[in-house]
mmCIF file of C-alpha atoms in Angstrom:
data_model
loop_
_atom_site.group_PDB
_atom_site.id
_atom_site.type_symbol
_atom_site.label_atom_id
_atom_site.label_comp_id
_atom_site.label_asym_id
_atom_site.label_seq_id
_atom_site.Cartn_x
_atom_site.Cartn_y
_atom_site.Cartn_z
ATOM 1 C CA MET L 1434 -0.023 -0.044 -0.173
ATOM 2 C CA ARG L 1435 1.314 3.532 -0.776
ATOM 3 C CA LEU L 1436 1.960 6.005 1.763
ATOM 4 C CA GLY L 1437 -1.145 7.874 2.739
ATOM 5 C CA PHE L 1438 -0.524 11.443 1.945
ATOM 6 C CA LEU L 1439 0.534 14.020 -0.974
ATOM 7 C CA PHE L 1440 0.280 17.583 -1.826
ATOM 8 C CA LEU L 1441 -1.482 18.965 -4.724
ATOM 9 C CA SER L 1442 -1.551 22.563 -5.817
ATOM 10 C CA SER L 1443 -4.319 24.370 -7.848
ATOM 11 C CA PRO L 1444 -3.884 27.626 -9.659
ATOM 12 C CA PRO L 1445 -4.522 30.814 -7.350
ATOM 13 C CA SER L 1446 -8.382 32.108 -7.551
ATOM 14 C CA SER L 1447 -3.409 23.671 31.642
ATOM 15 C CA SER L 1448 -1.532 22.902 34.311
ATOM 16 C CA SER L 1449 1.225 20.061 34.489
ATOM 17 C CA SER L 1450 3.661 18.472 36.622
ATOM 18 C CA VAL L 1451 6.570 16.276 36.240
ATOM 19 C CA ILE L 1452 7.401 13.730 38.958
ATOM 20 C CA GLY L 1453 11.124 12.874 38.843
ATOM 21 C CA SER L 1454 11.546 8.947 39.133
ATOM 22 C CA SER L 1455 13.964 7.321 41.429
ATOM 23 C CA ILE L 1456 16.098 6.960 38.434
ATOM 24 C CA SER L 1457 16.533 10.859 37.719
ATOM 25 C CA ARG L 1458 14.826 14.085 37.999
ATOM 26 C CA SER L 1459 13.021 15.859 35.448
ATOM 27 C CA ILE L 1460 12.026 19.369 34.392
ATOM 28 C CA VAL L 1461 8.910 21.377 34.163
ATOM 29 C CA ARG L 1462 8.711 24.467 31.952
ATOM 30 C CA THR L 1463 6.136 27.106 32.497
ATOM 31 C CA ALA L 1464 3.470 27.319 30.065
ATOM 32 C CA PRO L 1465 3.240 30.613 27.882
ATOM 33 C CA SER L 1466 0.454 33.069 28.592
ATOM 34 C CA LEU L 1467 -2.916 32.106 27.350
ATOM 35 C CA LEU L 1468 -3.230 35.428 25.533
ATOM 36 C CA LEU L 1469 -2.778 35.462 21.922
ATOM 37 C CA HIS L 1470 -0.080 37.534 20.384
ATOM 38 C CA ARG L 1471 -1.360 40.084 17.683
ATOM 39 C CA PRO L 1472 0.985 41.222 14.844
ATOM 40 C CA PHE L 1473 -1.539 43.991 13.975
ATOM 41 C CA HIS L 1474 -3.237 46.757 16.035
ATOM 42 C CA PHE L 1475 -7.089 46.742 15.382
ATOM 43 C CA ILE L 1476 -8.505 50.383 15.208
ATOM 44 C CA PRO L 1477 -12.325 50.896 15.264
ATOM 45 C CA ASN L 1478 -13.568 52.193 12.070
ATOM 46 C CA ARG L 1479 -15.418 55.312 13.102
ATOM 47 C CA THR L 1480 -17.062 56.013 9.807
ATOM 48 C CA THR L 1481 -19.604 53.489 10.431
ATOM 49 C CA SER L 1482 -22.062 52.698 13.437
ATOM 50 C CA SER L 1483 -21.538 48.958 13.166
ATOM 51 C CA SER L 1484 -19.570 47.709 15.995
ATOM 52 C CA SER L 1485 -18.321 44.701 13.972
ATOM 53 C CA ASN L 1486 -16.427 46.877 11.554
ATOM 54 C CA PHE L 1487 -12.632 47.114 12.289
ATOM 55 C CA GLN L 1488 -9.755 48.633 10.367
ATOM 56 C CA PHE L 1489 -6.215 47.229 9.714
ATOM 57 C CA SER L 1490 -3.761 50.221 9.982
ATOM 58 C CA GLY L 1491 -6.308 52.717 8.523
ATOM 59 C CA ARG L 1492 -6.989 51.257 5.113
ATOM 60 C CA THR L 1493 -8.418 47.671 4.900
ATOM 61 C CA THR L 1494 -11.893 47.227 6.521
ATOM 62 C CA LEU L 1495 -13.066 43.842 7.778
ATOM 63 C CA THR L 1496 -16.737 43.229 8.723
ATOM 64 C CA ALA L 1497 -18.450 40.042 10.093
ATOM 65 C CA SER L 1498 -20.229 39.402 6.775
ATOM 66 C CA SER L 1499 -17.211 39.940 4.684
ATOM 67 C CA ALA L 1500 -15.063 37.527 6.949
ATOM 68 C CA SER L 1501 -17.707 34.868 6.556
ATOM 69 C CA SER L 1502 -17.740 35.390 2.877
ATOM 70 C CA MET L 1503 -14.118 35.172 2.592
ATOM 71 C CA ALA L 1504 -14.114 31.917 4.584
ATOM 72 C CA SER L 1505 -16.460 30.513 2.231
ATOM 73 C CA SER L 1506 -14.549 31.354 -0.719
ATOM 74 C CA PHE L 1507 -11.420 29.838 0.551
ATOM 75 C CA LYS L 1508 -13.354 26.398 0.611
ATOM 76 C CA PRO L 1509 -11.631 25.134 3.758
ATOM 77 C CA GLU L 1510 -13.637 21.670 3.612
ATOM 78 C CA GLN L 1511 -11.808 21.084 0.295
ATOM 79 C CA ALA L 1512 -8.123 21.438 2.069
ATOM 80 C CA ARG L 1513 -8.518 17.808 3.221
ATOM 81 C CA VAL L 1514 -9.343 15.045 0.649
ATOM 82 C CA PRO L 1515 -11.372 13.298 1.807
ATOM 83 C CA PRO L 1516 -12.542 15.951 4.315
ATOM 84 C CA ALA L 1517 -11.250 15.992 7.836
ATOM 85 C CA LEU L 1518 -13.012 13.995 10.435
ATOM 86 C CA GLN L 1519 -14.584 15.446 13.289
ATOM 87 C CA LEU L 1520 -12.630 15.156 16.615
ATOM 88 C CA PRO L 1521 -14.002 12.201 18.258
ATOM 89 C CA SER L 1522 -15.283 12.498 21.899
ATOM 90 C CA PRO L 1523 -12.667 10.638 23.919
ATOM 91 C CA PRO L 1524 -13.186 7.948 26.400
ATOM 92 C CA ILE L 1525 -11.513 10.134 29.015
ATOM 93 C CA THR L 1526 -10.680 13.885 28.828
ATOM 94 C CA LYS L 1527 -7.917 14.256 31.510
ATOM 95 C CA PHE L 1528 -5.235 11.773 32.488
ATOM 96 C CA LYS L 1529 -1.590 11.181 33.204
ATOM 97 C CA ILE L 1530 0.979 10.212 30.663
ATOM 98 C CA GLY L 1531 4.382 8.498 31.580
ATOM 99 C CA LEU L 1532 7.560 8.819 29.460
ATOM 100 C CA CYS L 1533 10.121 6.413 30.298
ATOM 101 C CA GLN L 1534 13.347 7.645 29.247
ATOM 102 C CA LEU L 1535 15.530 4.236 29.485
ATOM 103 C CA ALA L 1536 19.209 3.392 29.415
ATOM 104 C CA VAL L 1537 19.777 0.710 26.871
ATOM 105 C CA THR L 1538 22.355 -1.831 27.083
ATOM 106 C CA ALA L 1539 23.712 -4.869 24.966
ATOM 107 C CA ASP L 1540 21.845 -7.166 27.442
ATOM 108 C CA LYS L 1541 18.441 -7.879 25.844
ATOM 109 C CA GLU L 1542 17.048 -9.628 28.871
ATOM 110 C CA ARG L 1543 18.114 -6.800 31.010
ATOM 111 C CA ASN L 1544 16.448 -4.213 28.938
ATOM 112 C CA ILE L 1545 13.196 -6.311 29.185
ATOM 113 C CA VAL L 1546 13.220 -6.117 32.725
ATOM 114 C CA HIS L 1547 14.157 -2.799 33.029
ATOM 115 C CA ALA L 1548 11.611 -1.530 30.974
ATOM 116 C CA ARG L 1549 8.934 -3.417 32.837
ATOM 117 C CA THR L 1550 10.196 -1.928 36.174
ATOM 118 C CA ALA L 1551 10.043 1.682 34.528
ATOM 119 C CA ILE L 1552 6.449 0.890 33.299
ATOM 120 C CA GLU L 1553 5.321 -0.315 36.702
ATOM 121 C CA GLU L 1554 6.722 2.838 38.336
ATOM 122 C CA ALA L 1555 5.009 5.167 36.043
ATOM 123 C CA ALA L 1556 1.722 3.225 36.512
ATOM 124 C CA GLU L 1557 2.287 3.670 40.454
ATOM 125 C CA LYS L 1558 2.382 7.332 39.822
ATOM 126 C CA GLY L 1559 -1.022 7.356 38.147
ATOM 127 C CA ALA L 1560 0.042 7.252 34.463
ATOM 128 C CA LYS L 1561 -2.842 5.712 32.287
ATOM 129 C CA LEU L 1562 -0.695 5.964 28.988
ATOM 130 C CA VAL L 1563 3.005 4.888 29.199
ATOM 131 C CA VAL L 1564 5.274 5.375 26.409
ATOM 132 C CA LEU L 1565 8.750 3.804 25.672
ATOM 133 C CA PRO L 1566 11.677 4.898 23.547
ATOM 134 C CA GLU L 1567 12.568 3.879 20.057
ATOM 135 C CA ILE L 1568 14.553 0.759 19.887
ATOM 136 C CA TRP L 1569 14.581 0.221 23.835
ATOM 137 C CA ASN L 1570 15.596 -3.496 23.812
ATOM 138 C CA SER L 1571 18.569 -3.360 21.468
ATOM 139 C CA PRO L 1572 21.709 -1.014 20.832
ATOM 140 C CA TYR L 1573 20.837 1.338 17.976
ATOM 141 C CA SER L 1574 23.018 -0.011 15.136
ATOM 142 C CA ASN L 1575 22.621 -1.790 11.776
ATOM 143 C CA ASP L 1576 24.829 -4.568 13.270
ATOM 144 C CA SER L 1577 22.638 -5.090 16.078
ATOM 145 C CA PHE L 1578 19.083 -4.854 14.364
ATOM 146 C CA PRO L 1579 19.273 -8.280 12.892
ATOM 147 C CA THR L 1580 20.454 -10.002 15.973
ATOM 148 C CA TYR L 1581 17.917 -8.509 18.419
ATOM 149 C CA ALA L 1582 14.985 -8.540 15.943
ATOM 150 C CA GLU L 1583 11.864 -10.453 17.000
ATOM 151 C CA ASP L 1584 9.005 -12.029 14.953
ATOM 152 C CA ILE L 1585 6.071 -10.226 16.594
ATOM 153 C CA ASP L 1586 3.396 -11.996 14.643
ATOM 154 C CA ALA L 1587 4.855 -15.438 15.638
ATOM 155 C CA GLY L 1588 3.683 -15.239 19.158
ATOM 156 C CA PRO L 1589 5.124 -14.580 22.550
ATOM 157 C CA ASP L 1590 7.910 -17.316 22.570
ATOM 158 C CA ALA L 1591 9.442 -15.520 19.315
ATOM 159 C CA SER L 1592 8.830 -11.986 20.727
ATOM 160 C CA PRO L 1593 9.696 -11.756 24.739
ATOM 161 C CA SER L 1594 9.783 -7.804 24.384
ATOM 162 C CA ILE L 1595 6.186 -7.785 23.051
ATOM 163 C CA ALA L 1596 5.070 -10.580 25.387
ATOM 164 C CA MET L 1597 6.163 -8.448 28.314
ATOM 165 C CA LEU L 1598 4.440 -5.179 26.913
ATOM 166 C CA SER L 1599 1.102 -7.110 26.569
ATOM 167 C CA GLU L 1600 1.401 -8.665 30.039
ATOM 168 C CA VAL L 1601 2.137 -5.544 31.960
ATOM 169 C CA ALA L 1602 -0.442 -3.616 30.216
ATOM 170 C CA ARG L 1603 -3.104 -6.119 31.070
ATOM 171 C CA LEU L 1604 -1.944 -6.667 34.700
ATOM 172 C CA LEU L 1605 -1.566 -2.905 35.203
ATOM 173 C CA LYS L 1606 -4.811 -1.860 33.217
ATOM 174 C CA ILE L 1607 -2.982 0.811 31.179
ATOM 175 C CA THR L 1608 -2.550 1.738 27.569
ATOM 176 C CA ILE L 1609 1.275 1.324 26.412
ATOM 177 C CA VAL L 1610 2.855 2.919 23.080
ATOM 178 C CA GLY L 1611 5.634 0.426 23.395
ATOM 179 C CA GLY L 1612 8.344 2.507 21.696
ATOM 180 C CA SER L 1613 9.904 0.522 19.062
ATOM 181 C CA ILE L 1614 12.166 -2.751 18.480
ATOM 182 C CA PRO L 1615 13.600 -4.332 15.426
ATOM 183 C CA GLU L 1616 11.099 -6.692 13.792
ATOM 184 C CA ARG L 1617 11.700 -9.593 11.723
ATOM 185 C CA SER L 1618 9.061 -10.422 9.294
ATOM 186 C CA GLY L 1619 9.930 -13.097 6.546
ATOM 187 C CA ASP L 1620 13.431 -11.822 5.144
ATOM 188 C CA LYS L 1621 12.717 -8.271 6.085
ATOM 189 C CA LEU L 1622 13.394 -6.065 9.109
ATOM 190 C CA TYR L 1623 11.447 -3.209 10.233
ATOM 191 C CA ASN L 1624 11.522 -0.427 13.073
ATOM 192 C CA THR L 1625 8.365 -1.436 14.822
ATOM 193 C CA CYS L 1626 6.062 0.422 17.418
ATOM 194 C CA CYS L 1627 3.325 -1.815 19.119
ATOM 195 C CA VAL L 1628 0.253 -0.421 20.973
ATOM 196 C CA PHE L 1629 -1.549 -2.128 23.590
ATOM 197 C CA ASP L 1630 -4.837 -1.521 25.440
ATOM 198 C CA ALA L 1631 -5.604 -2.264 29.123
ATOM 199 C CA ASP L 1632 -6.509 -5.804 28.331
ATOM 200 C CA GLY L 1633 -3.265 -6.466 26.923
ATOM 201 C CA LYS L 1634 -4.598 -6.723 23.221
ATOM 202 C CA LEU L 1635 -2.261 -5.638 20.555
ATOM 203 C CA LYS L 1636 -4.244 -2.757 18.871
ATOM 204 C CA ALA L 1637 -1.871 -1.626 16.331
ATOM 205 C CA LYS L 1638 1.587 -2.113 14.784
ATOM 206 C CA HIS L 1639 3.406 1.027 13.293
ATOM 207 C CA ARG L 1640 6.524 0.267 11.057
ATOM 208 C CA LYS L 1641 8.568 3.285 10.622
ATOM 209 C CA ILE L 1642 7.538 5.005 7.419
ATOM 210 C CA HIS L 1643 10.572 7.212 6.875
ATOM 211 C CA LEU L 1644 14.036 5.493 7.249
ATOM 212 C CA PHE L 1645 16.799 7.448 9.000
ATOM 213 C CA ASP L 1646 19.265 8.057 6.166
ATOM 214 C CA ILE L 1647 21.582 11.072 7.031
ATOM 215 C CA ASP L 1648 25.102 12.112 5.983
ATOM 216 C CA ILE L 1649 26.416 15.283 7.603
ATOM 217 C CA PRO L 1650 30.232 15.055 7.051
ATOM 218 C CA GLY L 1651 32.364 15.240 10.135
ATOM 219 C CA LYS L 1652 29.220 15.024 12.401
ATOM 220 C CA ILE L 1653 27.053 11.938 11.686
ATOM 221 C CA THR L 1654 26.422 9.464 9.017
ATOM 222 C CA PHE L 1655 23.595 6.652 9.432
ATOM 223 C CA LYS L 1656 21.663 4.829 6.988
ATOM 224 C CA GLU L 1657 18.863 2.642 8.337
ATOM 225 C CA SER L 1658 18.042 1.476 4.757
ATOM 226 C CA GLN L 1659 21.134 -0.725 4.933
ATOM 227 C CA THR L 1660 19.153 -3.188 7.066
ATOM 228 C CA LEU L 1661 15.706 -2.112 7.554
ATOM 229 C CA THR L 1662 12.671 -1.797 5.366
ATOM 230 C CA ALA L 1663 10.313 1.220 5.234
ATOM 231 C CA GLY L 1664 6.657 0.668 6.505
ATOM 232 C CA GLU L 1665 3.871 1.270 4.180
ATOM 233 C CA THR L 1666 1.041 2.420 6.344
ATOM 234 C CA PRO L 1667 0.190 5.473 8.547
ATOM 235 C CA THR L 1668 -0.971 4.258 11.931
ATOM 236 C CA ILE L 1669 -3.778 5.749 13.953
ATOM 237 C CA VAL L 1670 -5.685 3.794 16.857
ATOM 238 C CA ASP L 1671 -8.478 4.437 19.209
ATOM 239 C CA THR L 1672 -7.534 3.643 22.723
ATOM 240 C CA GLU L 1673 -8.894 4.070 26.249
ATOM 241 C CA VAL L 1674 -7.078 7.453 26.259
ATOM 242 C CA GLY L 1675 -8.085 8.862 22.869
ATOM 243 C CA ARG L 1676 -7.273 8.517 19.248
ATOM 244 C CA ILE L 1677 -3.437 8.314 19.024
ATOM 245 C CA GLY L 1678 -1.367 8.698 15.664
ATOM 246 C CA ILE L 1679 1.954 6.874 15.664
ATOM 247 C CA GLY L 1680 5.402 8.019 14.224
ATOM 248 C CA ILE L 1681 8.928 6.786 15.097
ATOM 249 C CA CYS L 1682 11.788 9.268 15.253
ATOM 250 C CA TYR L 1683 12.498 10.440 11.693
ATOM 251 C CA ASP L 1684 8.690 10.249 10.945
ATOM 252 C CA ILE L 1685 8.548 13.479 12.914
ATOM 253 C CA ARG L 1686 10.328 15.498 10.182
ATOM 254 C CA PHE L 1687 7.702 14.917 7.661
ATOM 255 C CA GLN L 1688 4.636 17.311 8.650
ATOM 256 C CA GLU L 1689 2.402 15.657 5.995
ATOM 257 C CA LEU L 1690 2.113 12.585 8.306
ATOM 258 C CA ALA L 1691 1.119 14.849 11.294
ATOM 259 C CA MET L 1692 -1.323 16.545 9.277
ATOM 260 C CA LEU L 1693 -2.850 13.453 7.968
ATOM 261 C CA TYR L 1694 -3.095 12.159 11.664
ATOM 262 C CA ALA L 1695 -4.946 15.596 12.722
ATOM 263 C CA ALA L 1696 -7.386 15.138 9.631
ATOM 264 C CA ARG L 1697 -8.169 11.634 10.905
ATOM 265 C CA GLY L 1698 -9.106 13.098 14.229
ATOM 266 C CA ALA L 1699 -5.921 12.226 16.559
ATOM 267 C CA HIS L 1700 -5.900 13.880 19.993
ATOM 268 C CA LEU L 1701 -2.227 12.883 20.414
ATOM 269 C CA ILE L 1702 0.585 11.865 18.300
ATOM 270 C CA CYS L 1703 3.396 9.665 20.026
ATOM 271 C CA TYR L 1704 6.978 9.798 18.641
ATOM 272 C CA PRO L 1705 9.243 7.330 20.185
ATOM 273 C CA GLY L 1706 12.632 8.641 18.949
ATOM 274 C CA ALA L 1707 16.498 8.710 19.378
ATOM 275 C CA PHE L 1708 17.735 11.946 17.949
ATOM 276 C CA ASN L 1709 21.420 12.309 17.734
ATOM 277 C CA MET L 1710 23.925 14.659 19.298
ATOM 278 C CA THR L 1711 24.100 16.664 15.944
ATOM 279 C CA THR L 1712 20.320 17.216 15.056
ATOM 280 C CA GLY L 1713 18.955 16.920 18.631
ATOM 281 C CA PRO L 1714 19.884 20.061 20.114
ATOM 282 C CA LEU L 1715 18.622 21.935 17.012
ATOM 283 C CA HIS L 1716 15.635 19.996 15.898
ATOM 284 C CA TRP L 1717 14.096 17.746 18.487
ATOM 285 C CA GLU L 1718 12.009 20.150 20.545
ATOM 286 C CA LEU L 1719 11.563 22.320 17.448
ATOM 287 C CA LEU L 1720 9.878 19.625 15.547
ATOM 288 C CA GLN L 1721 7.742 18.469 18.315
ATOM 289 C CA ARG L 1722 6.417 21.965 19.036
ATOM 290 C CA ALA L 1723 5.870 22.493 15.137
ATOM 291 C CA ARG L 1724 3.888 19.271 14.934
ATOM 292 C CA ALA L 1725 1.768 20.150 17.859
ATOM 293 C CA VAL L 1726 1.002 23.790 17.022
ATOM 294 C CA ASP L 1727 0.523 23.362 13.315
ATOM 295 C CA ASN L 1728 -2.162 20.661 14.170
ATOM 296 C CA GLN L 1729 -3.418 21.893 17.339
ATOM 297 C CA LEU L 1730 -3.022 18.714 19.266
ATOM 298 C CA TYR L 1731 -0.711 16.874 21.921
ATOM 299 C CA VAL L 1732 2.624 15.444 20.841
ATOM 300 C CA ALA L 1733 4.655 13.122 23.053
ATOM 301 C CA SER L 1734 8.255 11.969 22.436
ATOM 302 C CA CYS L 1735 10.110 9.239 24.298
ATOM 303 C CA ALA L 1736 13.989 8.896 23.695
ATOM 304 C CA PRO L 1737 16.698 6.554 25.304
ATOM 305 C CA ALA L 1738 18.913 7.971 27.936
ATOM 306 C CA ARG L 1739 22.274 9.012 26.698
ATOM 307 C CA ASP L 1740 25.221 6.745 26.625
ATOM 308 C CA ALA L 1741 28.289 8.583 25.784
ATOM 309 C CA GLY L 1742 30.110 5.240 25.287
ATOM 310 C CA ALA L 1743 27.767 4.012 22.642
ATOM 311 C CA GLY L 1744 28.204 3.790 18.933
ATOM 312 C CA TYR L 1745 25.147 6.051 18.489
ATOM 313 C CA VAL L 1746 24.719 8.525 21.086
ATOM 314 C CA ALA L 1747 21.261 9.734 21.755
ATOM 315 C CA TRP L 1748 20.149 13.236 22.614
ATOM 316 C CA GLY L 1749 17.655 12.148 25.142
ATOM 317 C CA HIS L 1750 15.059 15.065 26.386
ATOM 318 C CA SER L 1751 11.840 13.049 26.203
ATOM 319 C CA THR L 1752 9.116 15.772 26.149
ATOM 320 C CA LEU L 1753 5.142 16.303 26.252
ATOM 321 C CA ILE L 1754 4.000 19.334 24.024
ATOM 322 C CA GLY L 1755 0.394 20.969 24.331
ATOM 323 C CA PRO L 1756 -1.843 22.044 21.427
ATOM 324 C CA PHE L 1757 -0.660 25.607 21.748
ATOM 325 C CA GLY L 1758 2.945 24.603 21.218
ATOM 326 C CA GLU L 1759 3.863 24.783 24.748
ATOM 327 C CA VAL L 1760 6.312 22.568 26.651
ATOM 328 C CA LEU L 1761 4.453 21.109 29.285
ATOM 329 C CA ALA L 1762 7.097 18.706 30.685
ATOM 330 C CA THR L 1763 10.657 17.629 29.679
ATOM 331 C CA THR L 1764 13.766 16.236 30.914
ATOM 332 C CA GLU L 1765 17.517 16.175 30.299
ATOM 333 C CA HIS L 1766 19.624 13.263 29.024
ATOM 334 C CA ASP L 1767 19.816 10.994 31.998
ATOM 335 C CA GLU L 1768 17.406 8.190 32.750
ATOM 336 C CA ALA L 1769 13.939 9.573 33.911
ATOM 337 C CA ILE L 1770 10.478 8.904 34.231
ATOM 338 C CA ILE L 1771 8.294 11.919 33.186
ATOM 339 C CA ILE L 1772 4.758 12.179 34.602
ATOM 340 C CA SER L 1773 2.347 14.865 33.186
ATOM 341 C CA GLU L 1774 -1.180 15.548 32.594
ATOM 342 C CA ILE L 1775 -3.026 15.675 29.348
ATOM 343 C CA ASP L 1776 -6.369 17.656 29.029
ATOM 344 C CA TYR L 1777 -8.057 17.251 25.897
ATOM 345 C CA SER L 1778 -10.377 20.133 26.508
ATOM 346 C CA GLN L 1779 -7.234 22.208 25.827
ATOM 347 C CA ILE L 1780 -7.444 21.117 22.049
ATOM 348 C CA GLU L 1781 -11.030 22.272 21.720
ATOM 349 C CA LEU L 1782 -10.038 25.855 23.305
ATOM 350 C CA ARG L 1783 -7.006 26.048 21.146
ATOM 351 C CA ARG L 1784 -9.083 25.298 17.965
ATOM 352 C CA LYS L 1785 -11.558 27.819 18.973
ATOM 353 C CA ASN L 1786 -8.968 30.363 19.802
ATOM 354 C CA LEU L 1787 -7.222 29.952 16.355
ATOM 355 C CA PRO L 1788 -9.872 28.367 14.029
ATOM 356 C CA LEU L 1789 -7.372 27.194 11.402
ATOM 357 C CA GLU L 1790 -9.439 24.451 9.942
ATOM 358 C CA LYS L 1791 -12.049 26.851 8.874
ATOM 359 C CA GLN L 1792 -9.295 29.234 7.349
ATOM 360 C CA ARG L 1793 -7.489 26.680 5.327
ATOM 361 C CA ARG L 1794 -7.303 27.602 1.614
ATOM 362 C CA GLY L 1795 -8.866 24.634 -0.162
ATOM 363 C CA ASP L 1796 -9.171 26.751 -3.249
ATOM 364 C CA LEU L 1797 -5.170 26.946 -3.399
ATOM 365 C CA TYR L 1798 -3.918 23.542 -1.980
ATOM 366 C CA GLN L 1799 -4.965 20.146 -0.632
ATOM 367 C CA LEU L 1800 -3.704 17.388 1.622
ATOM 368 C CA VAL L 1801 -4.685 14.082 -0.137
ATOM 369 C CA ASP L 1802 -4.950 10.970 2.385
ATOM 370 C CA VAL L 1803 -4.335 8.264 -0.324
ATOM 371 C CA GLN L 1804 -5.064 5.464 1.946
ATOM 372 C CA ARG L 1805 -8.610 6.888 2.946
ATOM 373 C CA SER L 1806 -9.483 8.006 -0.587
ATOM 374 C CA SER L 1807 -8.700 4.605 -2.100
ATOM 375 C CA SER L 1808 -10.787 2.872 0.543
ATOM 376 C CA GLN L 1809 -14.045 5.021 -0.267
#
């Protein structure tokens, strides 16, 4: 199946908290003011008796009726093809999320036990949704992927990492976005994230769509495509804690995927990731905030803790971003368990503050969801 999005162009016509784990301490950043910043000064047009008339800098007059006409002419409903789905009512509006930033070693059995302990600690602190890092059961290297890979579809004996996630989700009655592990399927390897519900059922399996092939001379060179195969399907799943879109690390760089998830009614996008020491300081938080503010939803990322002696050194800094682009909770590079609150009522508030969906220019551009279009 082809990737589920492309662009077409037509001619012009809340409070939060972080609870530091026993492993490490985390950081909370104060959310920005709720007031919207306005780049223009609005001056009442005193030449008319209508209170709805305003003037930009003395020349352009905007009325309520003309604004409505303008929005209609923009054809915003055509900016999403098929049209965007209405945001569904989540089973729960407010809950705690746990992000487990884990140290990863070459000992796979130790990694599995350690991940389980972290999940249990997050649940003890009230987390209803727990997220793990990218490639948490294996060193992040092309040499390691084939050795540590598991056949997820072959059952628990062939996939001890996934068996653990299923069991602990069932026992603790929580939803788990299980980071990612190397997956073996036939003669192919994938970078795969599994999502489990509170009954321990596998709800979704996301194979990393965009492979991390990068070459910055003198800084970092890595090519996942040497061993891994790209996934073919965007993944969005309904859970006990809302509708969640899944991306893995490099997937976050492609805004079309996040836009597609927003158009499918996602409340939250989870990105297990392992940005490096070159791109991490510049892009990790920037990309998360961009995906959140552009689509007016929550974004959660979870990374491995930094190991300066590893062949691939992760940036760390697992983070939760709110729908206004605000950093609700984050940490540094050491092991940590971040506990913070998600309040989906903030999505509705932000979309009311800034009604982007009603202002899109469907007369100029479109996001085409190929998967949804071909299934209709």
